[in-house]
Short mmCIF file of C-alpha atoms (C1' of nucleotides) in Angstrom, two decimals:
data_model
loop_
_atom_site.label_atom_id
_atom_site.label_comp_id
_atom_site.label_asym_id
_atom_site.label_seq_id
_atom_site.Cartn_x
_atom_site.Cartn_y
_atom_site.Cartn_z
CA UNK M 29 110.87 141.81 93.76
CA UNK M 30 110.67 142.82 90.21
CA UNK M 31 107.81 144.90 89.28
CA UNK M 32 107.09 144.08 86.45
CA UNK M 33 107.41 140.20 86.77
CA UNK M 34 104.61 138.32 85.62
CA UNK M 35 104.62 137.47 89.47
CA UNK M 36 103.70 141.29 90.46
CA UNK M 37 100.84 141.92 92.63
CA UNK M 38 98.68 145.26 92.86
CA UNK M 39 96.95 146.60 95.91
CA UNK M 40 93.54 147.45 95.43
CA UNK M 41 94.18 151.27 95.39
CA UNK M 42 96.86 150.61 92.86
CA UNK M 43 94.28 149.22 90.54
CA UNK M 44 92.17 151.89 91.66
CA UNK M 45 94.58 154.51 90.28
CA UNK M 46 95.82 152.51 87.67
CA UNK M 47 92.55 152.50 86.16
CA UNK M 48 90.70 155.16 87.51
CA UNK M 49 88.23 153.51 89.30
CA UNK M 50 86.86 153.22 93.18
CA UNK M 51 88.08 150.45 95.39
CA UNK M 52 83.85 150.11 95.97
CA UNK M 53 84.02 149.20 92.33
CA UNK M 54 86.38 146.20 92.51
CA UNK M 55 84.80 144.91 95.37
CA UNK M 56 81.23 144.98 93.91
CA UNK M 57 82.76 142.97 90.42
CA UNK M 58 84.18 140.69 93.28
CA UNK M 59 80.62 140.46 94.86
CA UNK M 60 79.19 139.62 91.36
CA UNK M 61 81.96 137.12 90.68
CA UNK M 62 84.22 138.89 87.82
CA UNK M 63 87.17 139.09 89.89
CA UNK M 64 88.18 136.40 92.50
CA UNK M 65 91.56 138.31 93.74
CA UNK M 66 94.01 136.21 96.61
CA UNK M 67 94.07 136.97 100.40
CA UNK M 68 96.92 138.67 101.89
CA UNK M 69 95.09 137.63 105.50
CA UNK M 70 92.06 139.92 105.20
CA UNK M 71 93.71 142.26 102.01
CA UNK M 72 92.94 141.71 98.55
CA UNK M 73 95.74 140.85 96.20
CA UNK M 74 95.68 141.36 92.64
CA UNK M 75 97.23 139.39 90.25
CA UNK M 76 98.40 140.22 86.35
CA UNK M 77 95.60 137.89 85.81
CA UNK M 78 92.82 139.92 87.55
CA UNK M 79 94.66 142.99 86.09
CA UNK M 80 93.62 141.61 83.32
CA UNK M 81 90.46 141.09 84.05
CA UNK M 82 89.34 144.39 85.35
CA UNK M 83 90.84 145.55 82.20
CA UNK M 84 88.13 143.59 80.13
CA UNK M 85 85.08 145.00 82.69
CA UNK M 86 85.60 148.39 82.03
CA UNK M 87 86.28 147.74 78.27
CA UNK M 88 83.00 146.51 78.56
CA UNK M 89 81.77 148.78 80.70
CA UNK M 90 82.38 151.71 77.92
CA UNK M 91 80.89 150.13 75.36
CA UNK M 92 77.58 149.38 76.85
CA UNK M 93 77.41 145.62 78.18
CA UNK M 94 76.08 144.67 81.46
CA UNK M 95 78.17 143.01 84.52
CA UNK M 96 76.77 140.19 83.83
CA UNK M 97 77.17 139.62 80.31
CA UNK M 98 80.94 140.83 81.08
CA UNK M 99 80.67 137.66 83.25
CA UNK M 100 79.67 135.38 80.54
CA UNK M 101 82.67 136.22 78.69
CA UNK M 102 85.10 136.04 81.24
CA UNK M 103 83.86 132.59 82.15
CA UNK M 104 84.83 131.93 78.52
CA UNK M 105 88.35 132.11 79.32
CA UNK M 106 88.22 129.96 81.94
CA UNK M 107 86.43 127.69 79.67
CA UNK M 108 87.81 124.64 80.36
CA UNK M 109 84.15 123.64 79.80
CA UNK M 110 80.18 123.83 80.71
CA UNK M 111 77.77 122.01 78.41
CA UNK M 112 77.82 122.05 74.65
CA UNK M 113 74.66 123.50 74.71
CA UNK M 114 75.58 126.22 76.87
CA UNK M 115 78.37 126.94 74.48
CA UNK M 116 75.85 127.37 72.17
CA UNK M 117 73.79 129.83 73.73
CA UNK M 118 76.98 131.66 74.78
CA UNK M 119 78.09 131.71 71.00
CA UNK M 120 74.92 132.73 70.02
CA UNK M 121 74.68 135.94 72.41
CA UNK M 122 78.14 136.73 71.69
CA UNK M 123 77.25 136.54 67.54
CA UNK M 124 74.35 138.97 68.26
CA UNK M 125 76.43 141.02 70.55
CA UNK M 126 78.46 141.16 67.70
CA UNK M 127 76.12 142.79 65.01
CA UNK M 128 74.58 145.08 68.40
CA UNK M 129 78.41 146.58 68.90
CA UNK M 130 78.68 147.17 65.24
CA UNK M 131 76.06 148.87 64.63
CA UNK M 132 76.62 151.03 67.72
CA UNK M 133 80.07 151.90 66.00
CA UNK M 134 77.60 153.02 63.41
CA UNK M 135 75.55 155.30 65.98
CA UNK M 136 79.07 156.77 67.26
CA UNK M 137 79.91 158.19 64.16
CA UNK M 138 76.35 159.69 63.86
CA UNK M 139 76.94 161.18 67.02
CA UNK M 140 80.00 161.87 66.79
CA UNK M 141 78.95 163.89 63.39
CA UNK M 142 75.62 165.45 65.34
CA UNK M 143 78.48 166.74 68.29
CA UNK M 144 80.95 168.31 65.50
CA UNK M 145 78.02 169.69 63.90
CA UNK M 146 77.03 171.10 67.17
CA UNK M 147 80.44 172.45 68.06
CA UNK M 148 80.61 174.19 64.82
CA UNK M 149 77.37 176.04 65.89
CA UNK M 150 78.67 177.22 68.81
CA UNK M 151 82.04 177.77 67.70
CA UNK M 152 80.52 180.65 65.16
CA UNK M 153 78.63 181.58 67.92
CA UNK M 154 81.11 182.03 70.59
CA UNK M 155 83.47 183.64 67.74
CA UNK M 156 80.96 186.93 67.04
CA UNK M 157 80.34 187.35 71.25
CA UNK M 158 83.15 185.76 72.87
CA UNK M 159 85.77 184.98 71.12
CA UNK M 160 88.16 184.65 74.09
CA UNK M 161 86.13 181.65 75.31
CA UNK M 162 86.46 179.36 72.88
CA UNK M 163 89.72 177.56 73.45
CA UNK M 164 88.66 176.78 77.17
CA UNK M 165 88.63 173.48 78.55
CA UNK M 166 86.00 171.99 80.63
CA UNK M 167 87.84 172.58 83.77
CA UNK M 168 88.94 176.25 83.24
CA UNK M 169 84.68 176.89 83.57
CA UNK M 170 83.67 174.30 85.54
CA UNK M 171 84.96 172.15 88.43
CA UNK M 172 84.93 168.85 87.67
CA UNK M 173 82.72 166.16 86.18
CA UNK M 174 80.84 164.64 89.26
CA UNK M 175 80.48 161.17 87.82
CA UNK M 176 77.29 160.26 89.59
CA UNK M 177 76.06 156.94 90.45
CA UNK M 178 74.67 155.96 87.00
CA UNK M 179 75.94 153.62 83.94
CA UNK M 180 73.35 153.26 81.30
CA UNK M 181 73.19 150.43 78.91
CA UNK M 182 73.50 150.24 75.48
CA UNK M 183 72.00 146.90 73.92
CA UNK V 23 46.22 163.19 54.33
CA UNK V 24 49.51 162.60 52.67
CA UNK V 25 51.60 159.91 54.73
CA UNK V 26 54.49 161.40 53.92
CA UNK V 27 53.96 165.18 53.97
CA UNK V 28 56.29 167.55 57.01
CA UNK V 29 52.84 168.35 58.06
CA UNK V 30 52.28 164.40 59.10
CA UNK V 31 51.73 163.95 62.74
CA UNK V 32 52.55 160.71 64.90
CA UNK V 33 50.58 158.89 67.53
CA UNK V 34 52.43 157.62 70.19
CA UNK V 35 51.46 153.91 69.27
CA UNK V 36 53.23 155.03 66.17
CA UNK V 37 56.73 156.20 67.53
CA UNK V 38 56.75 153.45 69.95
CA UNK V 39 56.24 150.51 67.26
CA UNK V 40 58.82 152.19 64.93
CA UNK V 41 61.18 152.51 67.33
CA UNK V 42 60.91 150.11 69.23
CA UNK V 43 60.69 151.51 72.31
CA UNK V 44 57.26 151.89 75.29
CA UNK V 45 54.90 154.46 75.64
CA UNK V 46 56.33 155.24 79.01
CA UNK V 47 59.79 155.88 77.86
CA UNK V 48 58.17 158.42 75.43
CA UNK V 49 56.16 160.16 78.42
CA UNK V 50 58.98 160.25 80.53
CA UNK V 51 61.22 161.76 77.80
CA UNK V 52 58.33 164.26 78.01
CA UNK V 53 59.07 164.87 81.45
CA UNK V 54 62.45 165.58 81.21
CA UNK V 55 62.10 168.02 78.62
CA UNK V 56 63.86 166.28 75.79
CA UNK V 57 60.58 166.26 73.79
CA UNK V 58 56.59 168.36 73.59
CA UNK V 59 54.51 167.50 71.22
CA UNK V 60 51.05 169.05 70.90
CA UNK V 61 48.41 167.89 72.52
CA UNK V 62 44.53 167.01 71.02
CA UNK V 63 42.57 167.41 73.60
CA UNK V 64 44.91 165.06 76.23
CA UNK V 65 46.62 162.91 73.74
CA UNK V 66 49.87 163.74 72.27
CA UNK V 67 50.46 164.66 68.96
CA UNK V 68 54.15 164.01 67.45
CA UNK V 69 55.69 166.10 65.01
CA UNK V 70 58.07 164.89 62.20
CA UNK V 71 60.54 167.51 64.66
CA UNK V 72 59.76 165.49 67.41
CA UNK V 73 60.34 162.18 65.60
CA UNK V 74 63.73 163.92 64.30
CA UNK V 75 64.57 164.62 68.40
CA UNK V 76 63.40 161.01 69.68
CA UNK V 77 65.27 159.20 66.78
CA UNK V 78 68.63 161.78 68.10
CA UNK V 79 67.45 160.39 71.95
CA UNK V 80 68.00 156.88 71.20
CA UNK V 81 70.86 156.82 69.19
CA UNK V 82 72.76 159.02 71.82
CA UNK V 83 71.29 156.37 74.19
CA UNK V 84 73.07 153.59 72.37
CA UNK V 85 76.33 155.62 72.90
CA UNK V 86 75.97 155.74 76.33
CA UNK V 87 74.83 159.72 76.90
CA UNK V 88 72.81 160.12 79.59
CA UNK V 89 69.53 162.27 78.88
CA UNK V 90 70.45 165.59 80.19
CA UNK V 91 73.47 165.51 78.23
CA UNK V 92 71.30 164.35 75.10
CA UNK V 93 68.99 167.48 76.47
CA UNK V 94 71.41 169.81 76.14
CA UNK V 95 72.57 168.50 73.16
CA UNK V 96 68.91 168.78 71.53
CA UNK V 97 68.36 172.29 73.42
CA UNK V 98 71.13 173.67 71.09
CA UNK V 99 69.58 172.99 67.82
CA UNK V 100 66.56 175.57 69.56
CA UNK V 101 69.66 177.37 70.31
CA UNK V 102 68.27 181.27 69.54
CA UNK V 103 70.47 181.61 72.42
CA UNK V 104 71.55 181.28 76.43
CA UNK V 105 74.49 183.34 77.77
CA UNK V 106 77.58 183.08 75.95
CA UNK V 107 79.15 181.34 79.14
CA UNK V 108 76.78 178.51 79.18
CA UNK V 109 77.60 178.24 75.47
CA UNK V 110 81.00 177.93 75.83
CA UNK V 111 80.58 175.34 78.79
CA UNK V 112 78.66 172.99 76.65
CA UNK V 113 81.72 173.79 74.04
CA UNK V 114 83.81 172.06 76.07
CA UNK V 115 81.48 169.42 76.65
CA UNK V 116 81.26 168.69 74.16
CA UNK V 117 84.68 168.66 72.70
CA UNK V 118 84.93 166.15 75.88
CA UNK V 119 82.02 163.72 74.45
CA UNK V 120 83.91 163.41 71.13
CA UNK V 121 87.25 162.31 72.68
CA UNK V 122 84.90 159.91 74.64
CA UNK V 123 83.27 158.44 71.48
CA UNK V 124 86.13 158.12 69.93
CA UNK V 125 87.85 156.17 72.43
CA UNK V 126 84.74 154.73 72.93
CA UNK V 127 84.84 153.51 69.09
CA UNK V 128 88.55 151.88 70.05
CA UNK V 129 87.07 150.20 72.88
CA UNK V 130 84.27 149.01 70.58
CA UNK V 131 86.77 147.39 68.01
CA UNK V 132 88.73 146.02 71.05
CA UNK V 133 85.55 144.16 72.34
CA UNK V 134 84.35 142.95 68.65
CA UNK V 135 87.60 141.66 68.54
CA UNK V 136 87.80 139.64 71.63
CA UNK V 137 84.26 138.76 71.13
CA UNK V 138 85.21 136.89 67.42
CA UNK V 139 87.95 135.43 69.41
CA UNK V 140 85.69 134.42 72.03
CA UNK V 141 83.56 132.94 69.45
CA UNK V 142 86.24 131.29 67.22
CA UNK V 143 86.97 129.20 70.73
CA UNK V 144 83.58 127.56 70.83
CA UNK V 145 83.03 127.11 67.50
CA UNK V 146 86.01 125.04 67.23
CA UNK V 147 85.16 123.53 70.74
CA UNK V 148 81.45 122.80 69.28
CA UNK V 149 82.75 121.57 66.00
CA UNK V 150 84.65 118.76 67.77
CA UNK V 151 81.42 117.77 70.43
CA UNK V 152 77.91 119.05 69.20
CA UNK V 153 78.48 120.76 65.16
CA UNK V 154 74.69 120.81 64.50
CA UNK V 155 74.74 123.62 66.92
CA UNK V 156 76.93 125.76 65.07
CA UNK V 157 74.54 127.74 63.10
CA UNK V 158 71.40 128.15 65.80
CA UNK V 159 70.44 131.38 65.94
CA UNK V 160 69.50 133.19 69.52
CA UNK V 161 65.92 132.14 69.11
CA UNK V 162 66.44 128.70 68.25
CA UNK V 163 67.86 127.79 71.76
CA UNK V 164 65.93 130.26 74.17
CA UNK V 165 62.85 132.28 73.86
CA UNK V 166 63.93 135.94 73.75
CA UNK V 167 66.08 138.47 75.38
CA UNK V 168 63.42 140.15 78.29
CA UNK V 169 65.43 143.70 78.19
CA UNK V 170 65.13 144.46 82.11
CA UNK V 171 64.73 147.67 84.02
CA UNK V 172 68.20 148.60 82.89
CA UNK V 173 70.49 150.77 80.71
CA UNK V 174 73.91 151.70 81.84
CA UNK V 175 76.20 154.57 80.87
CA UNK V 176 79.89 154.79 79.35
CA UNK V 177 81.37 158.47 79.70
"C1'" DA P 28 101.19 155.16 123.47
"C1'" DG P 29 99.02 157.65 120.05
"C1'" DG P 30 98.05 158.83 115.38
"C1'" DT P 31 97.81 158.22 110.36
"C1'" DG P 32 96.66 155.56 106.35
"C1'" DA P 33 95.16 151.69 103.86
"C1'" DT P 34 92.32 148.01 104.16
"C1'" DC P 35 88.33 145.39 105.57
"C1'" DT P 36 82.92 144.11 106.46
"C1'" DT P 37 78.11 145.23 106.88
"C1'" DA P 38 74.45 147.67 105.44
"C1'" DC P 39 71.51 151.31 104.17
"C1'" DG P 40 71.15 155.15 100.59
"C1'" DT P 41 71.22 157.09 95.75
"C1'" DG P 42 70.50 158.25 90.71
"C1'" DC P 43 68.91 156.86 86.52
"C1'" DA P 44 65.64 155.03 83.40
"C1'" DC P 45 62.12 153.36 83.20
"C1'" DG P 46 58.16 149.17 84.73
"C1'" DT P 47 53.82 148.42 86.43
"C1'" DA P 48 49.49 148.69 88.37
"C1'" DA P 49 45.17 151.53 89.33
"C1'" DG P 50 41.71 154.27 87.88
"C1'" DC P 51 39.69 157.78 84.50
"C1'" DT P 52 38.37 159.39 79.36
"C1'" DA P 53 36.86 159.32 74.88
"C1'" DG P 54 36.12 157.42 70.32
"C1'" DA P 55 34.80 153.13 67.65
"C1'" DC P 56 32.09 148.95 67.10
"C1'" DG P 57 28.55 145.32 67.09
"C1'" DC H 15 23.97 149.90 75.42
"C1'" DG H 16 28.12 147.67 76.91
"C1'" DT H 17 32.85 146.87 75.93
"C1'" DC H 18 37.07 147.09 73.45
"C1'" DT H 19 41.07 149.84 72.26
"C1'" DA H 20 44.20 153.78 72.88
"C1'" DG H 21 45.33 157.18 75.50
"C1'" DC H 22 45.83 159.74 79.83
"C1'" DT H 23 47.60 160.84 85.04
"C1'" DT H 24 49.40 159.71 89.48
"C1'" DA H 25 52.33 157.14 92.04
"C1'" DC H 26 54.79 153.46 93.99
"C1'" DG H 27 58.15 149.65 92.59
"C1'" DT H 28 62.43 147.77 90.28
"C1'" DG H 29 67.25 146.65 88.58
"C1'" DC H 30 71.68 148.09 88.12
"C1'" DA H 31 75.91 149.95 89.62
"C1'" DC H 32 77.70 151.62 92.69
"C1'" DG H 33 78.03 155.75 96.96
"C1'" DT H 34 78.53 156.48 101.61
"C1'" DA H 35 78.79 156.22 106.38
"C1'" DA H 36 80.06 153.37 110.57
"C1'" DG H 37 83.08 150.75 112.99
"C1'" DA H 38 87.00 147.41 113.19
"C1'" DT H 39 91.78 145.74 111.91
"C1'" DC H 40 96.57 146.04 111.00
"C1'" DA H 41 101.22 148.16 109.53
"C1'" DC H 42 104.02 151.73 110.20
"C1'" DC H 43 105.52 156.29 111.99
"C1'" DT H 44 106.66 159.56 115.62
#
DNA sequence: AGGTGATCTTACGTGCACGTAAGCTAGACG
DNA sequence: CGTCTAGCTTACGTGCACGTAAGATCACCT
């Protein structure tokens, strides 16, 4: 089978890897509704479609909106329909999600300019002490980033 | 008093209204560390420095840092100094956050963009059904966003 | 037959960022 | 004088997004 048919199917772990994320993870957007992969018996297959899809969580995910506001969009694509009114809403949110995402572009470059600031500090620091130190890496010093069980929010 | 002078202090009432944000948010900031005003007698008396640090908490909130990495980022501006190795560890961290925000920044455009698509779909599909819904604000249709316990992350 | 690996379900546990009483103080007001 | 109003502390509760066993299934390998 060609792999890279429109017809290809992905393994949960494949996703997993594909998109650096924990087979937990899938099933818990599954749980909520944002994915709704085929049975293979009791396996999970994964279509381009919910390829796709998981591509648009985590999109989401990194910029700050909540599973289930993910889930209100997604729903949009399956449109088809739900009451005008309910469009309305929807377009609503999404028209004030709109201004909320860009003025968050707006805090990134403020942060962004706060972190280069910061660097810049250290940087002069690090170059009258320890000069040798300052082309390092995160992982030449430390392990690894731990990734704990958190997500914050960004409305 | 002037209102306006360095030497003008904050209640928390203050902070809270022109920020938008609860009294208990502010207190448990205080816990963490990321902020200490002065006290009179038991109430707390903010700074124009510690209206400086809160407004740099909640705009690296909005970017999805979690508070101890907005405390360390806010610890360096006391910087004086820590061992050169700690230094160079939040260095790297740092240099890490910035890649993140600005991929973060892509992702942001990404999502803008799908949402105007998303919202260029119902406004054609509302022009043709219900078109005196087009312009409703949020408000018009439901009360107003409650803002839940949450607040998820985005490294 | 036994073992390894990927998958599954069920279900309790975790970390973060607060929310939400409950009960106490201290100044301001009529 | 009582009673708001603003503030405080202590402490348990909450919502979200998963983490983490525990135990079972099935394919494939040796």
């Amino acid at each position: 089978m060609e792999l890279r048919s429109p017809a290809r199917t992905f393994t949960i772990r494949q996703l997993c890897q594909e998109f650096d994320c924990t087979a937990r993870a899938l099933r818990f957007y599954e749980d909520k509704g944002l994915i709704s992969p085929e049975r293979d018996g009791m396996n999970r297959v994964y279509s381009y479609k919910d390829r796709a899809r998981l591509q648009l969580i985590l999109r989401g995910k990194r910029v700050g909106l909540a599973l289930s506001e993910i889930g209100e969009i997604l729903d949009l694509y399956e449109l088809g329909d739900g009451g005008a009114t309910q469009n309305a809403i929807s377009l609503a949110k999404f028209r004030d999600r709109i201004q909320a995402l860009e003025s968050q572009r707006l805090d990134i470059d403020l942060a962004v300019g706060v972190l280069k600031e910061a660097c810049s500090r250290l940087e002069d620091h690090l170059r009258s002490t320890r000069p040798e130190l300052l082309e390092q890496p995160v992982e030449a010093i430390r392990p690894r980033r731990p990734r704990p069980g958190e997500m914050r929010r960004a409305g």
